[in-house]
Short mmCIF file of C-alpha atoms in Angstrom, two decimals:
data_model
loop_
_atom_site.label_atom_id
_atom_site.label_comp_id
_atom_site.label_asym_id
_atom_site.label_seq_id
_atom_site.Cartn_x
_atom_site.Cartn_y
_atom_site.Cartn_z
CA UNK A 1 0.28 0.04 -0.10
CA UNK A 2 1.19 3.44 -0.62
CA UNK A 3 2.66 4.99 2.67
CA UNK A 4 2.19 8.50 3.17
CA UNK A 5 4.87 11.22 4.35
CA UNK A 6 4.14 11.49 7.58
CA UNK A 7 6.09 14.40 8.74
CA UNK A 8 4.06 16.49 6.11
CA UNK A 9 0.93 15.02 8.34
CA UNK A 10 2.34 16.07 11.45
CA UNK A 11 2.71 19.47 10.28
CA UNK A 12 -0.54 19.35 8.51
CA UNK A 13 -2.57 17.91 12.05
CA UNK A 14 -0.78 20.59 14.04
CA UNK A 15 -1.92 23.87 11.97
CA UNK A 16 -5.53 22.11 11.85
CA UNK A 17 -5.38 21.14 16.00
CA UNK A 18 -3.77 25.01 16.45
CA UNK A 19 -6.81 26.72 13.99
CA UNK A 20 -9.13 24.79 16.10
CA UNK A 21 -7.41 26.27 19.58
CA UNK A 22 -7.72 29.56 18.15
CA UNK A 23 -11.55 29.12 18.14
CA UNK A 24 -12.68 27.30 20.79
CA UNK A 25 -16.65 25.88 20.98
CA UNK A 26 -18.63 25.01 24.14
CA UNK A 27 -21.16 21.90 23.65
CA UNK A 28 -23.41 21.65 21.17
CA UNK A 29 -22.23 25.30 19.84
CA UNK A 30 -19.53 23.62 17.87
CA UNK A 31 -20.71 24.51 14.33
CA UNK A 32 -17.56 25.86 12.96
CA UNK A 33 -15.48 23.28 14.27
CA UNK A 34 -18.26 21.12 12.97
CA UNK A 35 -17.99 22.34 10.04
CA UNK A 36 -14.23 22.42 9.63
CA UNK A 37 -14.29 18.31 10.47
CA UNK A 38 -17.06 17.89 7.47
CA UNK A 39 -15.13 19.72 5.18
CA UNK A 40 -12.21 17.84 5.75
CA UNK A 41 -13.56 14.60 5.99
CA UNK A 42 -15.14 14.83 2.54
CA UNK A 43 -11.44 16.35 1.17
CA UNK A 44 -10.27 12.59 2.41
CA UNK A 45 -12.87 11.20 -0.03
CA UNK A 46 -15.34 10.03 3.40
CA UNK A 47 -19.01 9.85 3.22
CA UNK A 48 -20.33 11.90 5.55
CA UNK A 49 -23.41 13.11 8.02
CA UNK A 50 -23.01 16.04 9.80
CA UNK A 51 -26.05 17.32 13.00
CA UNK A 52 -25.73 14.25 14.24
CA UNK A 53 -27.11 15.21 17.65
CA UNK A 54 -27.35 18.59 17.12
CA UNK A 55 -23.49 19.15 15.99
CA UNK A 56 -22.24 16.30 15.82
CA UNK A 57 -20.30 14.56 12.82
CA UNK A 58 -19.86 10.90 11.53
CA UNK A 59 -17.23 10.40 8.72
CA UNK A 60 -17.69 6.63 7.11
CA UNK A 61 -14.99 5.11 4.81
CA UNK A 62 -15.18 1.54 3.38
CA UNK A 63 -12.24 -0.57 2.35
CA UNK A 64 -12.37 -3.87 0.70
CA UNK A 65 -14.92 -6.03 0.97
CA UNK A 66 -15.83 -6.88 4.79
CA UNK A 67 -18.68 -6.28 6.25
CA UNK A 68 -17.31 -5.49 10.09
CA UNK A 69 -17.51 -2.19 11.16
CA UNK A 70 -16.40 -0.37 14.45
CA UNK A 71 -16.39 3.17 15.37
CA UNK A 72 -12.93 5.63 16.56
CA UNK A 73 -14.60 8.80 18.39
CA UNK A 74 -13.13 11.80 19.00
CA UNK A 75 -14.96 14.92 21.32
CA UNK A 76 -14.55 18.50 20.31
CA UNK A 77 -16.09 21.14 22.11
CA UNK A 78 -14.16 23.19 24.78
CA UNK A 79 -14.81 24.70 28.27
CA UNK A 80 -16.22 27.85 29.58
CA UNK A 81 -12.57 28.93 30.92
CA UNK A 82 -10.63 32.12 30.27
CA UNK A 83 -7.17 31.16 28.64
CA UNK A 84 -3.94 32.05 29.91
CA UNK A 85 -2.25 31.04 27.47
CA UNK A 86 -0.35 33.29 25.21
CA UNK A 87 0.73 31.24 22.21
CA UNK A 88 0.20 32.95 19.23
CA UNK A 89 -2.39 30.33 18.51
CA UNK A 90 -4.57 31.25 21.71
CA UNK A 91 -8.27 31.45 21.90
CA UNK A 92 -9.50 34.41 20.43
CA UNK A 93 -13.11 33.75 21.87
CA UNK A 94 -13.05 35.37 25.46
CA UNK A 95 -13.77 33.05 28.84
CA UNK A 96 -13.69 29.85 25.96
CA UNK A 97 -10.75 27.67 25.46
CA UNK A 98 -9.89 24.02 24.42
CA UNK A 99 -8.84 23.01 28.44
CA UNK A 100 -8.93 19.16 27.62
CA UNK A 101 -7.16 18.89 24.58
CA UNK A 102 -10.18 18.40 22.57
CA UNK A 103 -8.64 20.45 19.46
CA UNK A 104 -5.39 18.07 19.76
CA UNK A 105 -8.19 14.86 19.78
CA UNK A 106 -10.40 16.15 17.00
CA UNK A 107 -6.95 16.33 15.21
CA UNK A 108 -5.61 13.02 15.29
CA UNK A 109 -8.99 11.65 14.46
CA UNK A 110 -8.89 13.73 11.34
CA UNK A 111 -4.85 12.22 10.76
CA UNK A 112 -5.74 9.06 11.15
CA UNK A 113 -9.30 9.39 8.48
CA UNK A 114 -6.52 10.78 6.23
CA UNK A 115 -3.84 7.99 6.73
CA UNK A 116 -6.18 5.47 6.77
CA UNK A 117 -8.28 7.33 3.81
CA UNK A 118 -4.44 7.31 1.63
CA UNK A 119 -2.77 4.32 2.67
CA UNK A 120 -5.88 1.63 2.95
CA UNK A 121 -4.47 -0.93 4.96
CA UNK A 122 -8.23 -2.70 6.05
CA UNK A 123 -10.56 -4.74 5.33
CA UNK A 124 -14.43 -3.36 6.15
CA UNK A 125 -16.28 -0.65 7.61
CA UNK A 126 -14.66 2.96 9.80
CA UNK A 127 -16.64 5.05 11.77
CA UNK A 128 -15.38 8.59 12.76
CA UNK A 129 -17.45 9.52 15.52
CA UNK A 130 -16.81 13.67 16.47
CA UNK A 131 -19.08 14.27 19.33
CA UNK A 132 -20.44 16.86 20.85
CA UNK A 133 -21.16 18.58 24.54
CA UNK A 134 -18.72 15.56 25.71
CA UNK A 135 -17.64 18.19 29.36
CA UNK A 136 -21.49 18.05 30.07
CA UNK A 137 -22.07 14.76 29.74
CA UNK A 138 -24.85 15.09 26.94
CA UNK A 139 -23.30 14.76 23.34
CA UNK A 140 -23.17 11.20 23.49
CA UNK A 141 -26.92 10.44 24.37
CA UNK A 142 -27.31 12.82 21.85
CA UNK A 143 -26.13 11.37 19.10
CA UNK A 144 -27.39 8.11 20.27
CA UNK A 145 -30.58 9.19 20.60
CA UNK A 146 -30.14 10.80 16.86
CA UNK A 147 -29.78 6.81 15.39
CA UNK A 148 -26.18 6.56 15.77
CA UNK A 149 -26.64 3.16 16.21
CA UNK A 150 -29.03 2.14 13.81
CA UNK A 151 -27.81 4.69 10.85
CA UNK A 152 -24.31 4.29 11.79
CA UNK A 153 -23.91 0.62 12.47
CA UNK A 154 -20.67 -0.51 14.36
CA UNK A 155 -20.26 -3.45 16.75
CA UNK A 156 -17.06 -1.99 18.51
CA UNK A 157 -15.75 1.66 19.50
CA UNK A 158 -12.76 3.22 20.91
CA UNK A 159 -11.69 6.34 22.26
CA UNK A 160 -8.16 8.32 23.09
CA UNK A 161 -7.53 10.78 26.01
CA UNK A 162 -4.40 12.91 26.61
CA UNK A 163 -2.90 12.68 30.10
CA UNK A 164 -0.52 15.20 31.38
CA UNK A 165 1.88 14.13 33.35
CA UNK A 166 2.45 10.65 31.39
CA UNK A 167 5.35 11.33 29.09
CA UNK A 168 4.75 12.08 25.18
CA UNK A 169 4.24 8.80 23.26
CA UNK A 170 3.29 6.78 26.40
CA UNK A 171 -0.36 5.21 26.35
CA UNK A 172 -1.71 2.88 29.10
CA UNK A 173 -5.40 1.81 30.10
CA UNK A 174 -7.22 -0.67 31.94
CA UNK A 175 -9.66 -3.71 32.00
CA UNK A 176 -12.77 -3.52 33.52
CA UNK A 177 -13.76 -0.27 35.10
CA UNK A 178 -11.50 3.03 33.74
CA UNK A 179 -13.44 6.52 34.47
CA UNK A 180 -16.57 6.98 37.83
CA UNK A 181 -20.22 7.63 37.25
CA UNK A 182 -20.99 10.93 38.42
CA UNK A 183 -23.66 11.96 40.31
CA UNK A 184 -25.06 15.74 40.94
CA UNK A 185 -26.85 16.82 43.97
CA UNK A 186 -28.79 20.00 44.88
CA UNK A 187 -30.47 20.05 49.08
CA UNK A 188 -32.33 23.07 49.76
CA UNK A 189 -32.82 23.90 53.03
CA UNK A 190 -36.24 26.27 54.30
CA UNK A 191 -37.13 27.96 57.03
CA UNK A 192 -37.02 31.41 58.52
CA UNK A 193 -34.73 33.98 58.28
CA UNK A 194 -34.53 37.02 60.83
CA UNK A 195 -32.32 39.88 62.27
CA UNK A 196 -28.84 38.61 63.25
CA UNK A 197 -29.55 39.89 66.53
CA UNK A 198 -32.32 37.41 67.29
CA UNK A 199 -31.62 33.90 65.64
CA UNK A 200 -33.90 32.55 68.75
CA UNK A 201 -36.59 34.41 66.81
CA UNK A 202 -36.27 32.30 63.30
CA UNK A 203 -35.47 29.15 61.99
CA UNK A 204 -32.41 30.04 60.15
CA UNK A 205 -30.59 27.39 57.49
CA UNK A 206 -27.00 28.36 58.24
CA UNK A 207 -26.59 26.08 61.27
CA UNK A 208 -28.44 23.35 59.75
CA UNK A 209 -26.47 23.71 56.60
CA UNK A 210 -22.87 23.72 58.15
CA UNK A 211 -24.17 20.35 60.16
CA UNK A 212 -25.73 18.59 57.12
CA UNK A 213 -22.35 18.98 54.94
CA UNK A 214 -20.87 17.18 58.28
CA UNK A 215 -22.99 14.65 58.20
CA UNK A 216 -22.55 14.18 54.67
CA UNK A 217 -19.10 12.72 55.03
CA UNK A 218 -20.73 9.58 56.45
CA UNK A 219 -22.04 8.33 53.24
CA UNK A 220 -18.53 6.69 51.95
CA UNK A 221 -16.59 6.61 55.67
CA UNK A 222 -19.82 5.14 57.63
CA UNK A 223 -22.24 3.58 54.63
CA UNK A 224 -20.50 2.74 51.73
CA UNK A 225 -18.26 -1.05 52.21
CA UNK A 226 -14.54 -0.37 51.93
CA UNK A 227 -14.02 -2.29 49.42
CA UNK A 228 -15.95 0.62 47.20
CA UNK A 229 -14.92 3.08 45.50
CA UNK A 230 -17.02 6.39 46.44
CA UNK A 231 -16.69 9.78 46.85
CA UNK A 232 -19.41 12.86 48.13
CA UNK A 233 -17.99 16.10 47.90
CA UNK A 234 -19.65 19.66 48.52
CA UNK A 235 -18.87 21.70 46.41
CA UNK A 236 -20.79 25.04 46.78
CA UNK A 237 -22.57 27.11 49.83
CA UNK A 238 -25.31 29.67 49.44
CA UNK A 239 -27.64 30.91 51.11
CA UNK A 240 -29.78 34.50 51.34
CA UNK A 241 -28.17 35.89 54.72
CA UNK A 242 -26.19 38.99 54.51
CA UNK A 243 -23.84 39.92 57.52
CA UNK A 244 -26.60 41.23 59.60
CA UNK A 245 -29.46 38.70 58.70
CA UNK A 246 -29.59 35.15 59.44
CA UNK A 247 -30.66 33.00 56.15
CA UNK A 248 -33.90 31.66 55.67
CA UNK A 249 -33.03 29.71 52.83
CA UNK A 250 -29.78 27.56 52.27
CA UNK A 251 -28.72 25.65 49.20
CA UNK A 252 -25.75 22.82 49.10
CA UNK A 253 -24.41 21.79 46.11
CA UNK A 254 -21.88 18.63 45.28
CA UNK A 255 -20.79 15.99 42.75
CA UNK A 256 -20.71 12.15 43.96
CA UNK A 257 -18.48 9.58 42.34
CA UNK A 258 -19.18 5.42 41.93
CA UNK A 259 -18.27 2.66 39.76
CA UNK A 260 -21.20 0.46 40.46
CA UNK A 261 -25.07 1.91 40.33
CA UNK A 262 -25.17 -0.43 43.74
CA UNK A 263 -23.05 2.32 45.06
CA UNK A 264 -24.43 5.88 43.55
CA UNK A 265 -28.18 4.22 45.10
CA UNK A 266 -26.56 3.39 48.19
CA UNK A 267 -24.96 7.43 48.24
CA UNK A 268 -28.68 8.58 46.87
CA UNK A 269 -30.31 6.74 49.69
CA UNK A 270 -28.15 7.74 52.84
CA UNK A 271 -27.72 11.94 51.64
CA UNK A 272 -31.78 11.81 51.65
CA UNK A 273 -32.03 10.19 54.86
CA UNK A 274 -29.32 12.32 56.51
CA UNK A 275 -30.60 15.96 54.46
CA UNK A 276 -33.74 14.40 56.23
CA UNK A 277 -32.98 13.70 59.69
CA UNK A 278 -30.95 16.52 59.94
CA UNK A 279 -33.53 19.40 58.69
CA UNK A 280 -35.61 17.54 61.24
CA UNK A 281 -33.21 18.24 64.00
CA UNK A 282 -32.94 21.94 63.10
CA UNK A 283 -36.61 22.52 62.72
CA UNK A 284 -36.16 23.67 58.81
CA UNK A 285 -37.34 21.61 56.14
CA UNK A 286 -35.64 20.08 53.21
CA UNK A 287 -35.48 18.87 49.39
CA UNK A 288 -33.52 16.87 47.60
CA UNK A 289 -32.66 16.77 43.81
CA UNK A 290 -30.26 13.76 42.55
CA UNK A 291 -29.25 13.28 39.34
CA UNK A 292 -27.32 10.63 37.21
CA UNK A 293 -24.91 12.77 34.49
CA UNK A 294 -22.62 10.21 33.70
CA UNK A 295 -22.15 6.32 33.71
CA UNK A 296 -19.09 4.66 34.30
CA UNK A 297 -16.85 3.66 31.83
CA UNK A 298 -15.78 0.20 31.29
CA UNK A 299 -13.52 -1.34 29.28
CA UNK A 300 -13.94 -4.84 27.09
CA UNK A 301 -11.17 -6.57 28.27
CA UNK A 302 -10.11 -8.34 25.00
CA UNK A 303 -10.37 -4.65 23.70
CA UNK A 304 -7.61 -3.56 26.26
CA UNK A 305 -5.81 -6.53 24.49
CA UNK A 306 -6.25 -5.32 20.78
CA UNK A 307 -5.90 -1.85 22.01
CA UNK A 308 -2.52 -2.14 24.46
CA UNK A 309 -1.03 -4.72 21.09
CA UNK A 310 -1.83 -1.50 18.44
CA UNK A 311 0.20 0.75 20.49
CA UNK A 312 2.62 -1.08 20.36
CA UNK A 313 3.18 -1.38 16.88
CA UNK A 314 2.93 1.93 16.36
CA UNK A 315 6.30 2.62 18.75
CA UNK A 316 7.86 -0.33 17.30
CA UNK A 317 7.94 1.24 14.63
CA UNK A 318 11.59 2.86 13.34
CA UNK A 319 9.90 6.23 12.58
CA UNK A 320 8.83 6.57 16.65
CA UNK A 321 12.05 5.69 17.69
CA UNK A 322 10.35 4.46 21.44
CA UNK A 323 10.73 1.20 23.11
CA UNK A 324 6.83 -0.14 23.75
CA UNK A 325 7.69 -2.44 26.68
CA UNK A 326 8.72 0.81 29.07
CA UNK A 327 5.91 3.02 27.13
CA UNK A 328 2.63 0.60 27.20
CA UNK A 329 1.34 -0.34 31.04
CA UNK A 330 -1.50 -1.35 32.29
CA UNK A 331 -3.10 1.38 34.69
CA UNK A 332 -2.57 0.53 38.43
CA UNK A 333 -6.08 1.23 39.14
CA UNK A 334 -9.10 3.68 37.72
CA UNK A 335 -9.72 7.28 38.15
CA UNK A 336 -12.63 8.47 39.12
CA UNK A 337 -13.28 11.47 36.92
CA UNK A 338 -15.89 10.88 34.45
CA UNK A 339 -15.73 10.61 30.35
CA UNK A 340 -19.40 10.63 28.29
CA UNK A 341 -18.03 8.40 25.97
CA UNK A 342 -18.50 5.65 28.51
CA UNK A 343 -22.56 6.27 26.98
CA UNK A 344 -21.70 4.20 23.92
CA UNK A 345 -19.71 1.91 25.80
CA UNK A 346 -23.69 0.44 27.88
CA UNK A 347 -24.33 -0.29 23.90
CA UNK A 348 -21.58 -1.81 21.95
CA UNK A 349 -17.88 -2.72 23.90
CA UNK A 350 -15.21 -0.66 23.29
CA UNK A 351 -11.97 0.65 24.64
CA UNK A 352 -10.73 3.94 25.60
CA UNK A 353 -7.13 4.40 26.26
CA UNK A 354 -5.29 7.20 28.07
CA UNK A 355 -1.70 8.74 25.65
CA UNK A 356 0.70 10.85 27.23
CA UNK A 357 0.47 15.06 26.39
CA UNK A 358 4.03 14.94 28.31
CA UNK A 359 4.62 17.77 31.12
CA UNK A 360 2.13 20.50 30.41
CA UNK A 361 -0.13 22.32 32.85
CA UNK A 362 -3.00 20.18 34.10
CA UNK A 363 -6.44 19.28 31.89
CA UNK A 364 -9.16 22.01 32.67
CA UNK A 365 -6.43 24.37 33.66
CA UNK A 366 -6.32 28.19 31.93
CA UNK A 367 -2.50 27.51 30.80
CA UNK A 368 -2.91 24.30 29.63
CA UNK A 369 -1.88 23.67 25.68
CA UNK A 370 -2.48 20.46 23.88
CA UNK A 371 0.73 19.19 22.81
CA UNK A 372 1.88 19.38 19.30
CA UNK A 373 4.47 16.08 19.39
CA UNK A 374 1.49 13.48 20.42
CA UNK A 375 -0.11 14.08 17.05
CA UNK A 376 1.08 11.75 14.89
CA UNK A 377 1.42 9.29 18.34
CA UNK A 378 -2.70 9.54 18.67
CA UNK A 379 -3.53 9.01 14.86
CA UNK A 380 -1.23 6.50 14.35
CA UNK A 381 -2.55 4.29 16.91
CA UNK A 382 -5.79 5.08 15.89
CA UNK A 383 -4.99 3.60 12.45
CA UNK A 384 -3.26 0.73 14.12
CA UNK A 385 -6.15 -0.50 15.75
CA UNK A 386 -8.27 -0.32 12.65
CA UNK A 387 -5.96 -2.66 10.82
CA UNK A 388 -5.89 -4.67 13.72
CA UNK A 389 -9.62 -5.31 14.07
CA UNK A 390 -10.22 -4.73 10.55
CA UNK A 391 -6.86 -6.87 9.14
CA UNK A 392 -6.95 -7.68 5.52
CA UNK A 393 -7.34 -11.62 4.88
CA UNK A 394 -3.96 -13.32 4.01
#
């Protein structure tokens, strides 16, 4: 098969990535990004569908006569964070930036599409899924609700995410639980506010809220099995009080993480019980709203083995110059961050892999920037997965 000039492809991906970084768009607002992606895919000769799940794009590439189809996925959305970077390609949209590297993810998948369209080397169909609104856990579901699997069927799906702190060219993942579910909660306490000098004359809610925040910490430490992973974090306390007025309303907001539905259900049950009991003790009323935003990401064991083998294939290439044995590894433990890719895995098996971004600022940090030296590794990893899973018969 014909070989593309990888150095030229790397330069091209770098230009794409920097353009996308300069023009970030929030979830379901990725119109410019989606148009950019669709244009490039058509230039490469793919069939393209736009507007899938709002602003999602799906490209289809078929080679040979094989009847199997797999999917590769990248996310396109940015975050509501004001960038602090000084690079020439810094965000031109005030208050919005690519602080999680989705500009890089999109560019790597475009690079893989160009690589596979130009070189082939597989037998079957590849769906290139460019997803909107990953950051707030709605984009995958929107695409699925818009008939993604019915309109563009595939048997398995692979995703990739950059990881600051992991050296460039390194890959890691694990079988089973990889990333947690995320639940959100809001507890509203209602009483009767009043003058700060006369607390006995009302039913103020601030002391009750403080007590409730402390009591919530016993859910993980005393109500969950030590064998289960769970996190309950209160992130906001908002009242209608002021310097000399006690509040009659308090809102407690927060975030919970877990890896099993049973643990999520137990956290909600205990939270409602504790909120009701604490409110009763302080003579106020409590209302609990509990929502499930992200499901846990569970990797398929067989496809993890395939993904790691693909990564070793990439790194074994002399052009890369990294020892595969050192750079491809099993992650020691799952992480309690969440990822919308998990929604796809509730329908088809798949694997989500982390790829090194080197010594950059952390994800979701205003000084973060995707490391362009990682682009070619990611594109070639995607292509290697396709060539393993849709191998041409000998």
